[in-house]
């Protein structure tokens, strides 16, 4: 089943009823990334590439929020919900709510 992921900028524009359909998945802060890189460097992993269950890379995360540098992250939240069906038209409707970056993503769609 596909999962719709939205950023805080889109989430804030939803009605209370729509907000209740989503769950908070993660909050991203710059300090978190510094800690990850310091830990991996301390272990000797100099080629560390960050990823998590929502984003394949740091660059994808930055594009999602419309940032250029990791230092721009400031408690940026990501929300998700499962969707029964997924169509490109649905994605276009959600994208209209996004002002910064793309703040809308679907994973698990075929």
PDB file of C-alpha atoms in Angstrom:
ATOM      1  CA  UNK A   1       0.000   0.000   0.000  1.00  0.00           C
ATOM      2  CA  UNK A   2       1.476   3.396  -0.968  1.00  0.00           C
ATOM      3  CA  UNK A   3       2.455   5.902   1.709  1.00  0.00           C
ATOM      4  CA  UNK A   4       1.958   9.645   1.229  1.00  0.00           C
ATOM      5  CA  UNK A   5       4.653  11.725   2.914  1.00  0.00           C
ATOM      6  CA  UNK A   6       4.209  15.457   3.443  1.00  0.00           C
ATOM      7  CA  UNK A   7       6.310  18.156   5.059  1.00  0.00           C
ATOM      8  CA  UNK A   8       5.245  20.544   7.778  1.00  0.00           C
ATOM      9  CA  UNK A   9       4.503  23.312   5.224  1.00  0.00           C
ATOM     10  CA  UNK A  10       1.781  21.196   3.623  1.00  0.00           C
ATOM     11  CA  UNK A  11       0.588  19.747   6.930  1.00  0.00           C
ATOM     12  CA  UNK A  12      -0.014  23.232   8.367  1.00  0.00           C
ATOM     13  CA  UNK A  13      -2.444  24.007   5.534  1.00  0.00           C
ATOM     14  CA  UNK A  14      -4.689  21.006   6.238  1.00  0.00           C
ATOM     15  CA  UNK A  15      -7.929  21.054   8.178  1.00  0.00           C
ATOM     16  CA  UNK A  16      -7.962  19.443  11.622  1.00  0.00           C
ATOM     17  CA  UNK A  17      -9.823  16.458  10.195  1.00  0.00           C
ATOM     18  CA  UNK A  18      -7.184  16.001   7.467  1.00  0.00           C
ATOM     19  CA  UNK A  19      -4.349  16.425   9.986  1.00  0.00           C
ATOM     20  CA  UNK A  20      -5.794  13.594  12.074  1.00  0.00           C
ATOM     21  CA  UNK A  21      -5.269  11.212   9.147  1.00  0.00           C
ATOM     22  CA  UNK A  22      -1.479  11.729   9.307  1.00  0.00           C
ATOM     23  CA  UNK A  23       1.119  10.625  11.847  1.00  0.00           C
ATOM     24  CA  UNK A  24       4.358  12.388  12.692  1.00  0.00           C
ATOM     25  CA  UNK A  25       7.201  10.297  11.247  1.00  0.00           C
ATOM     26  CA  UNK A  26      10.308  12.339  11.995  1.00  0.00           C
ATOM     27  CA  UNK A  27      11.648  15.737  12.966  1.00  0.00           C
ATOM     28  CA  UNK A  28      14.916  16.713  11.292  1.00  0.00           C
ATOM     29  CA  UNK A  29      17.382  19.091  12.928  1.00  0.00           C
ATOM     30  CA  UNK A  30      20.868  20.098  11.876  1.00  0.00           C
ATOM     31  CA  UNK A  31      22.373  18.824  15.138  1.00  0.00           C
ATOM     32  CA  UNK A  32      21.063  15.329  14.392  1.00  0.00           C
ATOM     33  CA  UNK A  33      23.100  15.210  11.176  1.00  0.00           C
ATOM     34  CA  UNK A  34      26.215  16.510  12.893  1.00  0.00           C
ATOM     35  CA  UNK A  35      25.882  13.771  15.520  1.00  0.00           C
ATOM     36  CA  UNK A  36      25.385  11.072  12.861  1.00  0.00           C
ATOM     37  CA  UNK A  37      28.479  12.146  10.947  1.00  0.00           C
ATOM     38  CA  UNK A  38      30.588  12.478  14.098  1.00  0.00           C
ATOM     39  CA  UNK A  39      29.583   8.986  15.218  1.00  0.00           C
ATOM     40  CA  UNK A  40      30.355   7.415  11.850  1.00  0.00           C
ATOM     41  CA  UNK A  41      33.657   9.269  11.606  1.00  0.00           C
ATOM     42  CA  UNK A  42      34.606   8.065  15.104  1.00  0.00           C
ATOM     43  CA  UNK A  43      33.944   4.492  13.919  1.00  0.00           C
ATOM     44  CA  UNK A  44      36.251   5.093  10.963  1.00  0.00           C
ATOM     45  CA  UNK A  45      33.545   5.232   8.291  1.00  0.00           C
ATOM     46  CA  UNK A  46      34.750   8.172   6.205  1.00  0.00           C
ATOM     47  CA  UNK A  47      32.355   7.452   3.319  1.00  0.00           C
ATOM     48  CA  UNK A  48      29.176   7.615   5.396  1.00  0.00           C
ATOM     49  CA  UNK A  49      26.011   8.345   3.395  1.00  0.00           C
ATOM     50  CA  UNK A  50      22.916   9.193   5.411  1.00  0.00           C
ATOM     51  CA  UNK A  51      19.477   7.737   4.644  1.00  0.00           C
ATOM     52  CA  UNK A  52      16.338   6.795   6.538  1.00  0.00           C
ATOM     53  CA  UNK A  53      12.939   5.252   5.872  1.00  0.00           C
ATOM     54  CA  UNK A  54      11.653   8.375   4.068  1.00  0.00           C
ATOM     55  CA  UNK A  55      14.685   9.686   2.182  1.00  0.00           C
ATOM     56  CA  UNK A  56      17.484   7.958   0.262  1.00  0.00           C
ATOM     57  CA  UNK A  57      20.009  10.724   0.848  1.00  0.00           C
ATOM     58  CA  UNK A  58      20.636  14.025   2.549  1.00  0.00           C
ATOM     59  CA  UNK A  59      20.255  15.737  -0.833  1.00  0.00           C
ATOM     60  CA  UNK A  60      16.788  14.250  -1.302  1.00  0.00           C
ATOM     61  CA  UNK A  61      15.785  15.525   2.145  1.00  0.00           C
ATOM     62  CA  UNK A  62      17.079  19.016   1.354  1.00  0.00           C
ATOM     63  CA  UNK A  63      15.224  19.069  -1.983  1.00  0.00           C
ATOM     64  CA  UNK A  64      12.049  17.972  -0.218  1.00  0.00           C
ATOM     65  CA  UNK A  65      12.151  21.004   2.080  1.00  0.00           C
ATOM     66  CA  UNK A  66      13.611  23.388  -0.511  1.00  0.00           C
ATOM     67  CA  UNK A  67      16.908  23.939   1.312  1.00  0.00           C
ATOM     68  CA  UNK A  68      20.411  24.177  -0.056  1.00  0.00           C
ATOM     69  CA  UNK A  69      22.400  23.366   3.079  1.00  0.00           C
ATOM     70  CA  UNK A  70      21.904  21.007   6.003  1.00  0.00           C
ATOM     71  CA  UNK A  71      22.304  23.995   8.336  1.00  0.00           C
ATOM     72  CA  UNK A  72      18.929  25.269   7.102  1.00  0.00           C
ATOM     73  CA  UNK A  73      17.078  22.440   8.848  1.00  0.00           C
ATOM     74  CA  UNK A  74      15.373  23.647  11.999  1.00  0.00           C
ATOM     75  CA  UNK A  75      13.000  21.074  13.464  1.00  0.00           C
ATOM     76  CA  UNK A  76      11.411  20.343  10.097  1.00  0.00           C
ATOM     77  CA  UNK A  77       8.742  17.686  10.480  1.00  0.00           C
ATOM     78  CA  UNK A  78       7.555  14.955   8.134  1.00  0.00           C
ATOM     79  CA  UNK A  79       4.118  13.355   8.333  1.00  0.00           C
ATOM     80  CA  UNK A  80       2.743  10.255   6.599  1.00  0.00           C
ATOM     81  CA  UNK A  81      -0.395   8.268   5.937  1.00  0.00           C
ATOM     82  CA  UNK A  82      -1.235   5.146   3.962  1.00  0.00           C
ATOM     83  CA  UNK A  83      -3.357   5.679   0.882  1.00  0.00           C
ATOM     84  CA  UNK A  84      -5.585   3.072  -0.732  1.00  0.00           C
ATOM     85  CA  UNK A  85      -4.909   4.190  -4.276  1.00  0.00           C
ATOM     86  CA  UNK A  86      -2.414   6.508  -5.855  1.00  0.00           C
ATOM     87  CA  UNK A  87      -2.709   8.501  -9.073  1.00  0.00           C
ATOM     88  CA  UNK A  88      -0.545  11.253 -10.580  1.00  0.00           C
ATOM     89  CA  UNK A  89      -3.541  13.586 -10.307  1.00  0.00           C
ATOM     90  CA  UNK A  90      -3.596  13.056  -6.527  1.00  0.00           C
ATOM     91  CA  UNK A  91       0.060  14.008  -6.315  1.00  0.00           C
ATOM     92  CA  UNK A  92      -0.564  17.179  -8.344  1.00  0.00           C
ATOM     93  CA  UNK A  93      -3.361  18.192  -5.961  1.00  0.00           C
ATOM     94  CA  UNK A  94      -1.106  17.722  -2.943  1.00  0.00           C
ATOM     95  CA  UNK A  95       1.780  19.584  -4.630  1.00  0.00           C
ATOM     96  CA  UNK A  96      -0.416  22.677  -4.928  1.00  0.00           C
ATOM     97  CA  UNK A  97      -0.201  22.997  -1.134  1.00  0.00           C
ATOM     98  CA  UNK A  98       3.598  23.023  -1.184  1.00  0.00           C
ATOM     99  CA  UNK A  99       5.298  26.412  -1.326  1.00  0.00           C
ATOM    100  CA  UNK A 100       8.876  25.496  -0.376  1.00  0.00           C
ATOM    101  CA  UNK A 101      10.614  22.514  -1.930  1.00  0.00           C
ATOM    102  CA  UNK A 102       8.432  19.636  -2.992  1.00  0.00           C
ATOM    103  CA  UNK A 103       7.153  18.650   0.479  1.00  0.00           C
ATOM    104  CA  UNK A 104       5.080  15.830  -1.035  1.00  0.00           C
ATOM    105  CA  UNK A 105       6.315  12.341  -1.787  1.00  0.00           C
ATOM    106  CA  UNK A 106       4.776   8.921  -2.343  1.00  0.00           C
ATOM    107  CA  UNK A 107       6.701   5.768  -1.524  1.00  0.00           C
ATOM    108  CA  UNK A 108       5.663   2.206  -2.210  1.00  0.00           C
ATOM    109  CA  UNK A 109       3.625   3.063  -5.301  1.00  0.00           C
ATOM    110  CA  UNK A 110       3.976   0.838  -8.328  1.00  0.00           C
TER     111      UNK A 110
END
